Coordinates of C-alpha atoms and ligand atoms in Angstrom, one line a residue:
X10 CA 252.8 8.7 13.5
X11 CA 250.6 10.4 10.6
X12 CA 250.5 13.8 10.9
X13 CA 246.9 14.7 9.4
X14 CA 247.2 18.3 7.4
X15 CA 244.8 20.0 5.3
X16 CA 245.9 20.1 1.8
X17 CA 245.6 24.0 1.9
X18 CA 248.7 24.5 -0.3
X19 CA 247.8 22.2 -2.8
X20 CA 244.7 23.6 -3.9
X21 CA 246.4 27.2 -4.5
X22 CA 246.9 27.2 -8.2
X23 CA 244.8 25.1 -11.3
X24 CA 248.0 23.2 -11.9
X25 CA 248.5 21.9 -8.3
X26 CA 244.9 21.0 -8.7
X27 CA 244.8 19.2 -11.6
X28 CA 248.4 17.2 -10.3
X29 CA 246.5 16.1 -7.1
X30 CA 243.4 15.6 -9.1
X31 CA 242.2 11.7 -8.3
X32 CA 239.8 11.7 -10.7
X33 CA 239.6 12.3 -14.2
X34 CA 237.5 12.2 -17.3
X35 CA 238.8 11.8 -21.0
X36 CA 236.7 11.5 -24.5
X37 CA 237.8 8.0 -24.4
X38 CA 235.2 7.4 -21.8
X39 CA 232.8 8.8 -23.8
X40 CA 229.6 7.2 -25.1
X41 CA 227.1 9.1 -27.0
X42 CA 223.5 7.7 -27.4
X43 CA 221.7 8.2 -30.9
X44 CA 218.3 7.6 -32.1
X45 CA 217.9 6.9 -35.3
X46 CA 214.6 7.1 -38.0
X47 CA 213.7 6.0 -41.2
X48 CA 213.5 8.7 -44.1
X49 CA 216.2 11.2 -45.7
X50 CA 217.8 14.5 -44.4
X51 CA 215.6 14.3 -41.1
X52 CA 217.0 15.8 -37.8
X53 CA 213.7 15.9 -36.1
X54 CA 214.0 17.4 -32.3
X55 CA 213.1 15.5 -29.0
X56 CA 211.3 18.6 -27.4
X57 CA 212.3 17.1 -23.6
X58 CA 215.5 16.9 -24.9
X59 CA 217.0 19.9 -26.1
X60 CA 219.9 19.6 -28.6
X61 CA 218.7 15.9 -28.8
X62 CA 217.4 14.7 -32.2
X63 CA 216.0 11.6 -33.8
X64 CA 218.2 11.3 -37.1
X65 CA 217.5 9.7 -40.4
X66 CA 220.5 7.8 -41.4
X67 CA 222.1 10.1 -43.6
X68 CA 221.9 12.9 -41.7
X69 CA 223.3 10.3 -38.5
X70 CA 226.6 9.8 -40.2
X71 CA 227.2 13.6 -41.1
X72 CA 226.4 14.1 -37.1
X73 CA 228.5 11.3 -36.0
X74 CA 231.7 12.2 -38.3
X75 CA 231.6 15.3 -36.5
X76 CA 231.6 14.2 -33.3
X77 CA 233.9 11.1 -34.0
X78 CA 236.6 14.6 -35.1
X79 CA 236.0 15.5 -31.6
X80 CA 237.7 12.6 -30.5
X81 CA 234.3 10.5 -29.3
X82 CA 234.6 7.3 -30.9
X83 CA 231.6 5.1 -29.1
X84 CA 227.9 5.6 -29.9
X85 CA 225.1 3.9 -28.6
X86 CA 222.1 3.4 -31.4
X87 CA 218.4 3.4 -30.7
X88 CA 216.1 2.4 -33.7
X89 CA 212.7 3.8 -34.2
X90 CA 211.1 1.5 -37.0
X91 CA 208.9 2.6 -39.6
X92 CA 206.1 0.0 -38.3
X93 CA 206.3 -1.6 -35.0
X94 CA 203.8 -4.7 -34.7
X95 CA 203.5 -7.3 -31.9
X96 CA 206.6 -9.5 -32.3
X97 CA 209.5 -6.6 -33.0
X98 CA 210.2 -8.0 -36.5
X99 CA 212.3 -4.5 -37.4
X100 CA 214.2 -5.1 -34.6
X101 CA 215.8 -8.7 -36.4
X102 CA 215.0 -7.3 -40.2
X103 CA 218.4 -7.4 -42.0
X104 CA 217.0 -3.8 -43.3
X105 CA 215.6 -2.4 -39.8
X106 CA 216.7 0.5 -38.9
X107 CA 219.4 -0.4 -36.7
X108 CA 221.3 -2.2 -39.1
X109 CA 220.7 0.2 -41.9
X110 CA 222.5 2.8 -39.7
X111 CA 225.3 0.2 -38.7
X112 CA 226.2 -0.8 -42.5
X113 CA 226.7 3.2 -43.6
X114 CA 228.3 4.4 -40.2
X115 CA 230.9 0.9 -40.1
X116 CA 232.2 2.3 -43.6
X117 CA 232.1 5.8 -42.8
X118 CA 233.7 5.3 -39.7
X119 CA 235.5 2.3 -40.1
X120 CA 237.2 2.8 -36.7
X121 CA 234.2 3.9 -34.2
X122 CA 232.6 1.6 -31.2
X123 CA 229.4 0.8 -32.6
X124 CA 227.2 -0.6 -29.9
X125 CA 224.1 -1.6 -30.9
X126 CA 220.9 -1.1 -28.3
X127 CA 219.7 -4.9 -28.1
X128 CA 215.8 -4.6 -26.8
X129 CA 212.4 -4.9 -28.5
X130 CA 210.3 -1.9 -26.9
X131 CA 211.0 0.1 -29.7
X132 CA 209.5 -2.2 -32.0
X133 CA 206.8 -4.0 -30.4
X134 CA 203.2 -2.0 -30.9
X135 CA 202.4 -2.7 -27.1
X136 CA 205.8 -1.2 -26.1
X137 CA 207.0 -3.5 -24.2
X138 CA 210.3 -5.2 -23.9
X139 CA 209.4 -8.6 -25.1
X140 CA 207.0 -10.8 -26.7
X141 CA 204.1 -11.3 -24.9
X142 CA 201.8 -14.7 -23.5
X143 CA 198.3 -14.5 -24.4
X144 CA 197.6 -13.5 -20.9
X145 CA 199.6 -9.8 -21.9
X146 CA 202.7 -10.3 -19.8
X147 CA 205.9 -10.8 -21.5
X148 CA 207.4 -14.4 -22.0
X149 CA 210.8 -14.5 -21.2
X150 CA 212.1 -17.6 -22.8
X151 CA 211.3 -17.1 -26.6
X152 CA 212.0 -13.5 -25.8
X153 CA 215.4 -14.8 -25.0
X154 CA 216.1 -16.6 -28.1
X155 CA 215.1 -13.6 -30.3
X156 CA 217.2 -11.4 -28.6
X157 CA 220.2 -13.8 -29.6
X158 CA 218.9 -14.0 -33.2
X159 CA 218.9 -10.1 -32.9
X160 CA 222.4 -9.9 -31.7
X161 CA 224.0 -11.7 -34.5
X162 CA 222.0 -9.5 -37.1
X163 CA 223.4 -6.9 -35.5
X164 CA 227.0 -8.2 -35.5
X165 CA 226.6 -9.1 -39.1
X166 CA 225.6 -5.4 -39.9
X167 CA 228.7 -4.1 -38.2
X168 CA 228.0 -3.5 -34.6
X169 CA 230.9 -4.2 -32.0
X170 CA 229.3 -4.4 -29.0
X171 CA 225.6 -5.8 -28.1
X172 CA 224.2 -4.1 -25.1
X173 CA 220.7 -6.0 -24.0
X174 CA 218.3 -3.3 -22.4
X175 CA 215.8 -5.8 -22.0
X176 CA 216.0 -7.4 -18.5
X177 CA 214.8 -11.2 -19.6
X178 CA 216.0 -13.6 -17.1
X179 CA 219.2 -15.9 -18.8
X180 CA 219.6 -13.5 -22.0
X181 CA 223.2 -12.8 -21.9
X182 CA 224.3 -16.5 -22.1
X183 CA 221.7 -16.9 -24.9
X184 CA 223.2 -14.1 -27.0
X185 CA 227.2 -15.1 -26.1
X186 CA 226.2 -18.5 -27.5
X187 CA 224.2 -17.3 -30.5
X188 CA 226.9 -14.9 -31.4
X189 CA 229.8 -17.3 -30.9
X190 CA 227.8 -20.1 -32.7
X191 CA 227.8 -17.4 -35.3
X192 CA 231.6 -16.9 -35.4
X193 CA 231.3 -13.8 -33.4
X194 CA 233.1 -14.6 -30.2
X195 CA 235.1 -11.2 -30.8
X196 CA 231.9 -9.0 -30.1
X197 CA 231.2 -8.1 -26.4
X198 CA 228.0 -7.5 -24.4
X199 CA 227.8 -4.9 -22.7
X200 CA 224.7 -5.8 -20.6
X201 CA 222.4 -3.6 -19.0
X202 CA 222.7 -5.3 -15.4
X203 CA 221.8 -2.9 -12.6
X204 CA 218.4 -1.1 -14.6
X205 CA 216.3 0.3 -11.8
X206 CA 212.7 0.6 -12.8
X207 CA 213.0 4.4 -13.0
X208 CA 210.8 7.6 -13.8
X209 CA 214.4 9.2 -15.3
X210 CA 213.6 7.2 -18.4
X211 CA 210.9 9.8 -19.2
X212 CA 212.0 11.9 -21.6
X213 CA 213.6 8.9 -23.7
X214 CA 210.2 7.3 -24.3
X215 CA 209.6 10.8 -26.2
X216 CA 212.7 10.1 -27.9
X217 CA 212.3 6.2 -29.0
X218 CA 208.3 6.0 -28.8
X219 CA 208.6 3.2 -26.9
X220 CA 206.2 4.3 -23.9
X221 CA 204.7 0.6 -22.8
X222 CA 200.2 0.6 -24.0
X223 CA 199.6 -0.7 -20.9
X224 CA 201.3 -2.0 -17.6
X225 CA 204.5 -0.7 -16.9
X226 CA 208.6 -2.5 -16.9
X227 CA 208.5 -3.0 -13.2
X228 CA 207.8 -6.8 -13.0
X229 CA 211.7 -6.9 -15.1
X230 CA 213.4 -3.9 -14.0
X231 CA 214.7 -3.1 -10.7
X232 CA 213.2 -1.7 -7.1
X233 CA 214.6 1.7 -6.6
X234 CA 215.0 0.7 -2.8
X235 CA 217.0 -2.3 -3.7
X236 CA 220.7 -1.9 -3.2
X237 CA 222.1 -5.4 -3.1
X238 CA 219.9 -6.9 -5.7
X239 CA 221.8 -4.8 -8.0
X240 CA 224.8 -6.9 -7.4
X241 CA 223.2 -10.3 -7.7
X242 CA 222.0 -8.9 -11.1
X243 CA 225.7 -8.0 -11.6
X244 CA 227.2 -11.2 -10.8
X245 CA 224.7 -12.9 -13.0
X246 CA 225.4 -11.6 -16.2
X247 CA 229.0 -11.9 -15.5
X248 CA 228.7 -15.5 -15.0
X249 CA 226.6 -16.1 -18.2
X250 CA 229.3 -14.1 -19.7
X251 CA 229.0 -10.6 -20.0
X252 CA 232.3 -8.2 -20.8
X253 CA 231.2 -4.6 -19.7
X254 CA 228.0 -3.7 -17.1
X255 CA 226.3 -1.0 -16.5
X256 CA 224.9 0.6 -13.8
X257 CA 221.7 3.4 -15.0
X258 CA 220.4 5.4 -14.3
X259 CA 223.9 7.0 -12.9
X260 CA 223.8 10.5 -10.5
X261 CA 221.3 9.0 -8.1
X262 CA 222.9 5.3 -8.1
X263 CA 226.1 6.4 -7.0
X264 CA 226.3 4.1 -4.4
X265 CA 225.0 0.9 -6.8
X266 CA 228.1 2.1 -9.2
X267 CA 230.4 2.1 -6.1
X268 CA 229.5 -1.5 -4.5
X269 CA 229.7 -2.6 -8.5
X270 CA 233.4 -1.0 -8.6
X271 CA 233.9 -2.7 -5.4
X272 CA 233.2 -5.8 -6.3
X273 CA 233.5 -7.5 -10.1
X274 CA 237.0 -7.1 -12.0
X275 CA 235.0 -6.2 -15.4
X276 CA 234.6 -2.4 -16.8
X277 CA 231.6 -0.8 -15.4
X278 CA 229.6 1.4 -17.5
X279 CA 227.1 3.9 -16.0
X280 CA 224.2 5.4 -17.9
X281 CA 223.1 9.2 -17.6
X282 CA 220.2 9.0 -18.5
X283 CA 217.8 11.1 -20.3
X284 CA 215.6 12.7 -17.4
X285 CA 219.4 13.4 -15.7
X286 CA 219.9 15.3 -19.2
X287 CA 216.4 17.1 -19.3
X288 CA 216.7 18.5 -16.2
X289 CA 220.6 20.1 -16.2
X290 CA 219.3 21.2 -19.6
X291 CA 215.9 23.0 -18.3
X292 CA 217.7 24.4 -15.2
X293 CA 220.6 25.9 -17.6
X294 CA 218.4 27.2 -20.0
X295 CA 216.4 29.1 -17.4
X296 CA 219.7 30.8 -16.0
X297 CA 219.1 28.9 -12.6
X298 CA 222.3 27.0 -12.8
X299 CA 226.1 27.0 -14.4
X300 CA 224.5 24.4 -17.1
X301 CA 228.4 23.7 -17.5
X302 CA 229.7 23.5 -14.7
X303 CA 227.2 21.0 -13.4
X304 CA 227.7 18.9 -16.7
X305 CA 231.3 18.6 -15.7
X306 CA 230.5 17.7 -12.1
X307 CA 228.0 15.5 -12.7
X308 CA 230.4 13.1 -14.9
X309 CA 233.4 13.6 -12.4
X310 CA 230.9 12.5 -9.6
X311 CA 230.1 9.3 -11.8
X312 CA 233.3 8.6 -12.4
X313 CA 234.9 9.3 -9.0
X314 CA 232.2 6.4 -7.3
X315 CA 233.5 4.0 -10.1
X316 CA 232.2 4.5 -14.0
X317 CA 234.9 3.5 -16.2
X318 CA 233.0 4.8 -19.0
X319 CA 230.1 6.9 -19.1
X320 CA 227.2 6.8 -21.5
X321 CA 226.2 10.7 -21.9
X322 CA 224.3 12.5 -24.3
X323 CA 226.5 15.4 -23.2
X324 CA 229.1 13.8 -24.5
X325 CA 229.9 16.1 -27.6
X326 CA 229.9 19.1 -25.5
X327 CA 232.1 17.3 -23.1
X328 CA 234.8 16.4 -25.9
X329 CA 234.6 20.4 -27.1
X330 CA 235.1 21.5 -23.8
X331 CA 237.7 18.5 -23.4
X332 CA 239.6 19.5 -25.9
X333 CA 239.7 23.5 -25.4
X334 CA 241.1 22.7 -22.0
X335 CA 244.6 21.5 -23.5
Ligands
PBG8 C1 214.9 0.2 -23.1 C2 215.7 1.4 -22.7 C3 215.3 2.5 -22.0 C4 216.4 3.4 -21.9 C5 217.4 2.8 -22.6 N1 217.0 1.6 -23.1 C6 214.0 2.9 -21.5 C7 213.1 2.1 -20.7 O1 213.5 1.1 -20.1 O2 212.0 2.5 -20.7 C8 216.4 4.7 -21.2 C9 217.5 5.6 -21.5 C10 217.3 7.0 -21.1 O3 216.4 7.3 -20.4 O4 218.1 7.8 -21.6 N2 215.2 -0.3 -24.3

């Protein structure tokens, strides 16, 4: 017979608590999302976003060695061209952006996790994810086989991992036979399966400038109420290939990141996203809250319903608190 006790006397000191501890986080886990601009010596500040900054890629790398000391060694890079027009083009230029940054931070940092954000609403004038039919909605099949010419361009430029953002319908087999056509079969996809059509992405259109003209992403994205879809979505892009998901946004899609954990054998990747940021951030700098102490929670609580890795833009705070706790 089980004798059912309250665990009382192992909560007494921080060392009991931290050996009965079932969840942890580590800077390992750690992915930090950048956005990067065109120009020199630019750190220009994302005003929902403070401590958030669109760099130009000199200034990027200084950022990113320092952080990379800190012990995070993934980053996540969003492009903001210098002219957007109808098809993307930046977005597959062997000088966009993108793969200007990736060239100078793969020989700076010759070790780092280089994933490269694989989605054309950055680039397109209309904002949206794809190219578009004459009719103005997005065409999913020649969207699909730019994505894949994207992704090797990418690869090519020194990204390790291509994460499509874009929701087309077949993409991630496209891009895992473009990129192992290529002679990239070692770079993984990280695919954005489980993306819920959600008003938490506010804050990043500031950041990227990639607010749609017109319409909005909900005939590609997912139905908040939907819970189970997210799983078909899962088990699609596994079939077609994919090596890490990810579940976003991530505090209030706990349960989607648990059913995930549940059931596919792959790493799960879950996005904090940046109206989750905006608002610890507004709360903490108004006094209302212990801006740290919710950080801290907020990442255990992802973690504890089943994110192997979590994609933060906390996450250089988190490795300097991290790292002050040993
Ligand atoms: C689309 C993309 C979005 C985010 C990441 N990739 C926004 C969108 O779908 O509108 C949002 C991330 C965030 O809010 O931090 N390329």
């Amino acid at each position: 017979m089980y004798l059912i006790q309250r665990p009382r006397r192992l909560r007494t000191t921080p060392n009991l608590r931290a050996m009965v501890r079932e969840t942890t986080i580590s800077v390992d886990q750690l992915i930090y999302p950048v956005f990067v601009k065109p120009g020199t010596n630019r750190q220009d500040p994302v005003h929902s976003m403070p401590g958030i900054f669109q760099w130009s890629v000199d200034r990027l790398v200084e950022h990113l060695t320092e952080v990379y000391a800190k012990g995070v060694k993934a980053f996540l890079l969003f492009g903001i061209p210098s002219h957007k027009d109808d098809v993307g083009s930046e977005a597959y230029d062997e000088n966009g952006i993108v793969q200007r940054a990736l060239r100078q931070l793969r020989t700076a940092l010759p070790e780092s996790i280089l994933i490269a954000d694989l989605c054309f609403c950055e680039y397109t004038s209309h904002g949206h994810c794809g190219l578009l039919t004459s009719e103005g909605v997005v065409d999913n099949d020649p969207t699909v086989e730019l994505l894949a010419r994207t992704a090797v361009i990418q690869a090519r430029a020194g990204a390790s991992i291509v994460a499509p953002s874009d929701m087309m319908d077949g993409r991630v087999g496209e891009i895992r036979k473009g990129l192992d056509r290529a002679g990239f079969s070692d770079i993984s996809v990280m695919s954005y399966a489980a993306k819920y059509a959600s008003a938490f992405y506010g804050p990043f259109r500031e950041a990227a400038e990639n607010a749609p003209a017109f319409g909005d992403r909900r005939s590609y994205q997912m139905d908040v109420g939907n819970r189970r879809e997210a799983l078909r979505e899962v088990l699609l892009d596994l079939d077609e290939g994919a090596d890490i998901v990810i579940v976003k946004p991530a505090l209030p899609y706990l349960d989607v990141l648990s059913d995930v954990k549940h059931q596919v054998l792959v790493p799960i990747a879950a996005y904090q996203v940046s109206g989750e940021y905006a608002m610890i951030k507004a709360a903490g700098l108004n006094g209302w809250i212990d801006e740290r102490r919710v950080i801290e929670e907020s990442v255990l609580s992802i973690r504890r319903a089943g994110a192997d890795m979590i994609i933060t833009y906390f996450a250089p705070e988190l490795a300097s608190w991290l790292n002050s706790d040993h």
